[in-house]
Amino acid sequence: MIIYNVTTAVTWQVHDAWLQWMRDTHIPEVMATQCFVRHQWVRLLDADETDGPTYAVQYYAPDLATLEQYTHQHSGALRQKVVDLWRDQCISFRSVMELVS
């Protein structure tokens, strides 16, 4: 199992609207690609929240080939939506991990 982790720091200015958009729109769109079998969404507790909180969404793909399919076919358009909507109000970084046990 491969975990595609997206960690995002979001400003307090857009926090509530961003949360709703993530819950109602973005995560369902990512899951609709059928590249992931499940996801989990967490809030980092040890991050400095002066400018806003930090969240991570972990999407579970069955293998690297499926993640590559997501990356090549879907991620560009989905990332562009984030930029178009939130500009510099949220900053994300991504990492790929393999589930060991």
N, CA, C and O atoms as a DFTB+ gen file, in Angstrom:
404 C
 N C O
     1  1       0.857      -1.179       0.000
     2  2       0.000       0.000       0.000
     3  2       0.897       1.234       0.000
     4  3       1.875       1.307       0.744
     5  1       0.551       2.197      -0.841
     6  2       1.297       3.439      -0.978
     7  2       0.452       4.577      -0.397
     8  3      -0.743       4.674      -0.674
     9  1       1.076       5.426       0.401
    10  2       0.385       6.576       0.986
    11  2       0.889       7.838       0.302
    12  3       2.084       8.133       0.294
    13  1      -0.049       8.565      -0.266
    14  2       0.231       9.868      -0.864
    15  2      -0.229      10.904       0.150
    16  3      -1.427      11.085       0.363
    17  1       0.720      11.575       0.769
    18  2       0.441      12.499       1.867
    19  2       0.532      13.940       1.375
    20  3       1.540      14.336       0.790
    21  1      -0.520      14.723       1.613
    22  2      -0.522      16.142       1.259
    23  2      -0.699      16.928       2.556
    24  3      -1.752      16.872       3.191
    25  1       0.334      17.652       2.933
    26  2       0.308      18.467       4.148
    27  2       0.108      19.914       3.743
    28  3       0.809      20.427       2.871
    29  1      -0.860      20.576       4.383
    30  2      -1.226      21.937       3.988
    31  2      -1.338      22.849       5.204
    32  3      -2.027      22.531       6.173
    33  1      -0.655      23.979       5.137
    34  2      -0.826      25.054       6.114
    35  2      -1.810      26.040       5.504
    36  3      -1.626      26.491       4.373
    37  1      -2.850      26.372       6.249
    38  2      -3.901      27.253       5.743
    39  2      -4.035      28.456       6.674
    40  3      -3.935      28.310       7.893
    41  1      -4.260      29.643       6.110
    42  2      -4.370      30.840       6.939
    43  2      -5.708      30.864       7.670
    44  3      -6.681      30.250       7.233
    45  1      -5.739      31.579       8.780
    46  2      -6.988      31.728       9.525
    47  2      -8.044      32.450       8.694
    48  3      -9.239      32.206       8.866
    49  1      -7.612      33.342       7.788
    50  2      -8.554      34.121       6.974
    51  2      -9.503      33.239       6.169
    52  3     -10.683      33.564       6.032
    53  1      -9.001      32.130       5.639
    54  2      -9.832      31.277       4.777
    55  2     -10.121      29.914       5.407
    56  3     -10.733      29.055       4.772
    57  1      -9.691      29.716       6.632
    58  2      -9.746      28.408       7.270
    59  2     -11.111      27.731       7.171
    60  3     -11.203      26.601       6.692
    61  1     -12.158      28.397       7.610
    62  2     -13.478      27.749       7.644
    63  2     -13.977      27.403       6.243
    64  3     -14.514      26.317       6.025
    65  1     -13.802      28.320       5.296
    66  2     -14.232      28.054       3.919
    67  2     -13.398      26.936       3.298
    68  3     -13.929      26.092       2.577
    69  1     -12.098      26.928       3.575
    70  2     -11.217      25.887       3.059
    71  2     -11.600      24.525       3.612
    72  3     -11.638      23.543       2.871
    73  1     -11.888      24.456       4.927
    74  2     -12.311      23.188       5.526
    75  2     -13.553      22.633       4.833
    76  3     -13.613      21.450       4.497
    77  1     -14.523      23.484       4.628
    78  2     -15.763      23.043       3.978
    79  2     -15.485      22.594       2.548
    80  3     -16.005      21.569       2.109
    81  1     -14.672      23.352       1.820
    82  2     -14.328      22.986       0.452
    83  2     -13.585      21.659       0.400
    84  3     -13.854      20.832      -0.471
    85  1     -12.665      21.453       1.311
    86  2     -11.940      20.171       1.358
    87  2     -12.920      19.022       1.592
    88  3     -12.876      18.004       0.901
    89  1     -13.792      19.198       2.563
    90  2     -14.737      18.145       2.945
    91  2     -15.763      17.874       1.835
    92  3     -16.039      16.720       1.507
    93  1     -16.317      18.934       1.268
    94  2     -17.434      18.785       0.331
    95  2     -17.023      18.644      -1.130
    96  3     -17.766      18.079      -1.932
    97  1     -15.839      19.155      -1.480
    98  2     -15.467      19.199      -2.895
    99  2     -14.154      18.479      -3.189
   100  3     -14.131      17.500      -3.935
   101  1     -13.063      18.967      -2.601
   102  2     -11.741      18.495      -3.026
   103  2     -11.501      17.014      -2.722
   104  3     -11.161      16.251      -3.626
   105  1     -11.670      16.606      -1.493
   106  2     -11.424      15.202      -1.160
   107  2     -12.351      14.284      -1.961
   108  3     -11.885      13.268      -2.478
   109  1     -13.652      14.603      -2.085
   110  2     -14.493      13.756      -2.949
   111  2     -14.009      13.704      -4.404
   112  3     -14.105      12.656      -5.043
   113  1     -13.492      14.813      -4.936
   114  2     -12.964      14.797      -6.306
   115  2     -11.729      13.901      -6.416
   116  3     -11.592      13.155      -7.386
   117  1     -10.841      13.968      -5.439
   118  2      -9.654      13.104      -5.455
   119  2     -10.082      11.642      -5.373
   120  3      -9.577      10.804      -6.121
   121  1     -10.992      11.337      -4.485
   122  2     -11.435       9.950      -4.326
   123  2     -12.202       9.456      -5.566
   124  3     -12.184       8.263      -5.869
   125  1     -12.867      10.362      -6.274
   126  2     -13.617       9.987      -7.482
   127  2     -12.700       9.539      -8.623
   128  3     -13.172       8.929      -9.583
   129  1     -11.407       9.830      -8.537
   130  2     -10.475       9.367      -9.560
   131  2     -10.326       7.849      -9.510
   132  3      -9.839       7.240     -10.463
   133  1     -10.731       7.252      -8.431
   134  2     -10.640       5.811      -8.192
   135  2      -9.203       5.305      -8.140
   136  3      -8.946       4.117      -8.332
   137  1      -8.279       6.212      -7.880
   138  2      -6.881       5.825      -7.720
   139  2      -6.548       5.476      -6.276
   140  3      -5.496       4.904      -5.993
   141  1      -7.446       5.822      -5.371
   142  2      -7.201       5.594      -3.949
   143  2      -8.331       4.767      -3.356
   144  3      -9.494       4.912      -3.732
   145  1      -7.967       3.904      -2.427
   146  2      -8.967       3.025      -1.817
   147  2      -9.557       3.619      -0.548
   148  3     -10.657       3.248      -0.139
   149  1      -8.833       4.537       0.075
   150  2      -9.342       5.225       1.262
   151  2      -8.466       6.437       1.530
   152  3      -7.431       6.639       0.894
   153  1      -8.914       7.240       2.496
   154  2      -8.122       8.398       2.909
   155  2      -8.348       8.637       4.397
   156  3      -9.288       8.116       4.997
   157  1      -7.469       9.430       4.963
   158  2      -7.691       9.951       6.316
   159  2      -7.189      11.377       6.337
   160  3      -6.238      11.738       5.644
   161  1      -7.861      12.183       7.159
   162  2      -7.581      13.613       7.216
   163  2      -7.277      13.939       8.668
   164  3      -8.077      13.650       9.558
   165  1      -6.123      14.539       8.902
   166  2      -5.691      14.815      10.273
   167  2      -5.230      16.261      10.400
   168  3      -4.863      16.904       9.417
   169  1      -5.257      16.752      11.623
   170  2      -4.737      18.080      11.937
   171  2      -3.480      17.891      12.765
   172  3      -3.476      17.120      13.724
   173  1      -2.415      18.588      12.401
   174  2      -1.180      18.507      13.157
   175  2      -1.338      19.267      14.466
   176  3      -1.786      20.413      14.477
   177  1      -0.975      18.636      15.546
   178  2      -1.131      19.249      16.861
   179  2       0.114      19.973      17.337
   180  3       0.024      20.833      18.214
   181  1       1.270      19.648      16.782
   182  2       2.506      20.256      17.264
   183  2       3.032      21.353      16.336
   184  3       4.195      21.747      16.429
   185  1       2.170      21.843      15.442
   186  2       2.575      22.902      14.515
   187  2       2.248      24.268      15.112
   188  3       1.290      24.412      15.871
   189  1       3.050      25.261      14.763
   190  2       2.795      26.640      15.173
   191  2       1.558      27.129      14.418
   192  3       1.554      27.140      13.187
   193  1       0.522      27.528      15.131
   194  2      -0.726      27.954      14.511
   195  2      -0.924      29.471      14.533
   196  3      -2.052      29.947      14.413
   197  1       0.140      30.217      14.681
   198  2       0.039      31.667      14.694
   199  2      -0.637      32.177      13.419
   200  3      -1.549      33.002      13.486
   201  1      -0.197      31.693      12.277
   202  2      -0.753      32.129      10.997
   203  2      -1.922      31.261      10.542
   204  3      -2.659      31.639       9.632
   205  1      -2.092      30.107      11.166
   206  2      -3.161      29.188      10.801
   207  2      -2.749      27.754      11.081
   208  3      -1.574      27.474      11.321
   209  1      -3.707      26.854      11.052
   210  2      -3.426      25.450      11.353
   211  2      -2.832      24.704      10.154
   212  3      -2.837      25.196       9.026
   213  1      -2.327      23.515      10.433
   214  2      -1.762      22.644       9.404
   215  2      -2.505      21.311       9.429
   216  3      -2.742      20.739      10.492
   217  1      -2.863      20.834       8.259
   218  2      -3.577      19.568       8.103
   219  2      -2.802      18.657       7.165
   220  3      -1.971      19.118       6.382
   221  1      -3.076      17.378       7.249
   222  2      -2.534      16.410       6.291
   223  2      -3.661      15.482       5.865
   224  3      -4.453      15.017       6.685
   225  1      -3.713      15.227       4.571
   226  2      -4.619      14.216       4.045
   227  2      -3.749      13.105       3.486
   228  3      -2.848      13.339       2.680
   229  1      -4.040      11.893       3.932
   230  2      -3.296      10.737       3.461
   231  2      -4.230       9.883       2.611
   232  3      -5.244       9.368       3.082
   233  1      -3.848       9.751       1.336
   234  2      -4.618       8.971       0.379
   235  2      -3.886       7.647       0.163
   236  3      -2.671       7.636      -0.036
   237  1      -4.616       6.539       0.200
   238  2      -4.025       5.212       0.105
   239  2      -4.250       4.618      -1.279
   240  3      -5.384       4.359      -1.682
   241  1      -3.150       4.406      -2.000
   242  2      -3.188       3.781      -3.324
   243  2      -2.702       2.336      -3.202
   244  3      -1.838       2.045      -2.375
   245  1      -3.240       1.438      -4.008
   246  2      -2.826       0.044      -3.891
   247  2      -1.380      -0.208      -4.295
   248  3      -0.759      -1.150      -3.803
   249  1      -0.829       0.629      -5.197
   250  2       0.545       0.422      -5.662
   251  2       1.062       1.705      -6.322
   252  3       0.308       2.652      -6.550
   253  1       2.364       1.712      -6.623
   254  2       2.984       2.894      -7.222
   255  2       2.423       3.190      -8.614
   256  3       2.299       4.355      -8.994
   257  1       2.090       2.167      -9.362
   258  2       1.550       2.377     -10.709
   259  2       0.238       3.163     -10.650
   260  3      -0.007       4.028     -11.491
   261  1      -0.590       2.867      -9.673
   262  2      -1.858       3.580      -9.533
   263  2      -1.611       5.022      -9.110
   264  3      -2.289       5.931      -9.587
   265  1      -0.649       5.239      -8.222
   266  2      -0.303       6.610      -7.839
   267  2       0.239       7.386      -9.039
   268  3      -0.091       8.559      -9.217
   269  1       1.062       6.744      -9.855
   270  2       1.573       7.395     -11.053
   271  2       0.442       7.735     -12.023
   272  3       0.477       8.772     -12.685
   273  1      -0.550       6.867     -12.104
   274  2      -1.727       7.149     -12.932
   275  2      -2.417       8.414     -12.424
   276  3      -2.784       9.287     -13.211
   277  1      -2.592       8.508     -11.108
   278  2      -3.195       9.701     -10.520
   279  2      -2.366      10.944     -10.862
   280  3      -2.908      11.966     -11.283
   281  1      -1.075      10.842     -10.678
   282  2      -0.182      11.971     -10.912
   283  2      -0.251      12.445     -12.364
   284  3      -0.314      13.648     -12.619
   285  1      -0.239      11.526     -13.302
   286  2      -0.205      11.886     -14.719
   287  2      -1.568      12.316     -15.263
   288  3      -1.637      13.165     -16.151
   289  1      -2.648      11.739     -14.740
   290  2      -3.966      11.990     -15.323
   291  2      -4.833      12.986     -14.558
   292  3      -5.727      13.597     -15.142
   293  1      -4.581      13.157     -13.262
   294  2      -5.531      13.915     -12.453
   295  2      -4.941      15.052     -11.620
   296  3      -5.581      16.091     -11.456
   297  1      -3.753      14.871     -11.104
   298  2      -3.266      15.810     -10.085
   299  2      -3.072      17.231     -10.614
   300  3      -3.296      18.187      -9.872
   301  1      -2.670      17.396     -11.850
   302  2      -2.442      18.736     -12.379
   303  2      -3.680      19.609     -12.326
   304  3      -3.623      20.751     -11.869
   305  1      -4.796      19.077     -12.791
   306  2      -6.049      19.847     -12.791
   307  2      -6.538      20.108     -11.376
   308  3      -7.040      21.192     -11.078
   309  1      -6.394      19.117     -10.502
   310  2      -6.848      19.295      -9.121
   311  2      -5.973      20.311      -8.389
   312  3      -6.486      21.115      -7.611
   313  1      -4.693      20.287      -8.621
   314  2      -3.796      21.276      -8.002
   315  2      -4.102      22.677      -8.510
   316  3      -4.046      23.642      -7.748
   317  1      -4.424      22.794      -9.792
   318  2      -4.737      24.101     -10.350
   319  2      -5.980      24.694      -9.698
   320  3      -6.042      25.904      -9.481
   321  1      -6.958      23.874      -9.388
   322  2      -8.154      24.357      -8.691
   323  2      -7.790      24.955      -7.339
   324  3      -8.343      25.978      -6.935
   325  1      -6.859      24.313      -6.643
   326  2      -6.409      24.822      -5.346
   327  2      -5.787      26.203      -5.514
   328  3      -6.099      27.128      -4.764
   329  1      -4.913      26.334      -6.494
   330  2      -4.251      27.625      -6.748
   331  2      -5.284      28.684      -7.126
   332  3      -5.236      29.806      -6.623
   333  1      -6.216      28.329      -8.010
   334  2      -7.220      29.290      -8.466
   335  2      -8.109      29.780      -7.316
   336  3      -8.467      30.956      -7.257
   337  1      -8.454      28.881      -6.421
   338  2      -9.355      29.241      -5.322
   339  2      -8.657      29.917      -4.151
   340  3      -9.174      30.889      -3.599
   341  1      -7.497      29.416      -3.768
   342  2      -6.906      29.817      -2.491
   343  2      -5.616      30.617      -2.622
   344  3      -5.117      31.152      -1.632
   345  1      -5.075      30.704      -3.826
   346  2      -3.840      31.473      -4.076
   347  2      -2.771      31.158      -3.031
   348  3      -2.345      30.011      -2.895
   349  1      -2.343      32.178      -2.298
   350  2      -1.290      31.981      -1.292
   351  2      -1.861      31.803       0.114
   352  3      -1.131      31.921       1.098
   353  1      -3.148      31.524       0.212
   354  2      -3.786      31.329       1.524
   355  2      -3.571      29.923       2.074
   356  3      -3.860      29.656       3.240
   357  1      -3.067      29.029       1.235
   358  2      -2.680      27.702       1.724
   359  2      -1.446      27.246       0.957
   360  3      -1.309      27.479      -0.243
   361  1      -0.564      26.595       1.682
   362  2       0.694      26.117       1.114
   363  2       0.792      24.632       1.414
   364  3       0.664      24.210       2.563
   365  1       1.021      23.841       0.370
   366  2       1.057      22.385       0.536
   367  2       2.405      21.821       0.124
   368  3       3.113      22.390      -0.707
   369  1       2.740      20.692       0.726
   370  2       3.835      19.877       0.213
   371  2       3.378      18.428       0.243
   372  3       2.527      18.041       1.045
   373  1       3.951      17.653      -0.632
   374  2       3.534      16.268      -0.805
   375  2       4.670      15.317      -0.525
   376  3       5.836      15.640      -0.749
   377  1       4.322      14.130      -0.029
   378  2       5.311      13.071       0.164
   379  2       4.645      11.738      -0.146
   380  3       3.429      11.587      -0.031
   381  1       5.460      10.790      -0.536
   382  2       4.969       9.457      -0.860
   383  2       5.642       8.485       0.088
   384  3       6.858       8.514       0.276
   385  1       4.828       7.624       0.684
   386  2       5.328       6.676       1.662
   387  2       4.803       5.282       1.346
   388  3       3.785       5.131       0.672
   389  1       5.488       4.288       1.827
   390  2       5.035       2.914       1.673
   391  2       4.644       2.370       3.042
   392  3       5.394       2.493       4.010
   393  1       3.471       1.773       3.109
   394  2       3.013       1.167       4.354
   395  2       3.833      -0.091       4.600
   396  3       3.876      -0.986       3.757
   397  1       4.481      -0.156       5.752
   398  2       5.361      -1.270       6.063
   399  2       4.601      -2.393       6.754
   400  3       4.810      -3.564       6.435
   401  1       3.731      -2.062       7.687
   402  2       2.951      -3.113       8.353
   403  2       1.598      -2.591       8.746
   404  3       0.795      -3.328       9.319
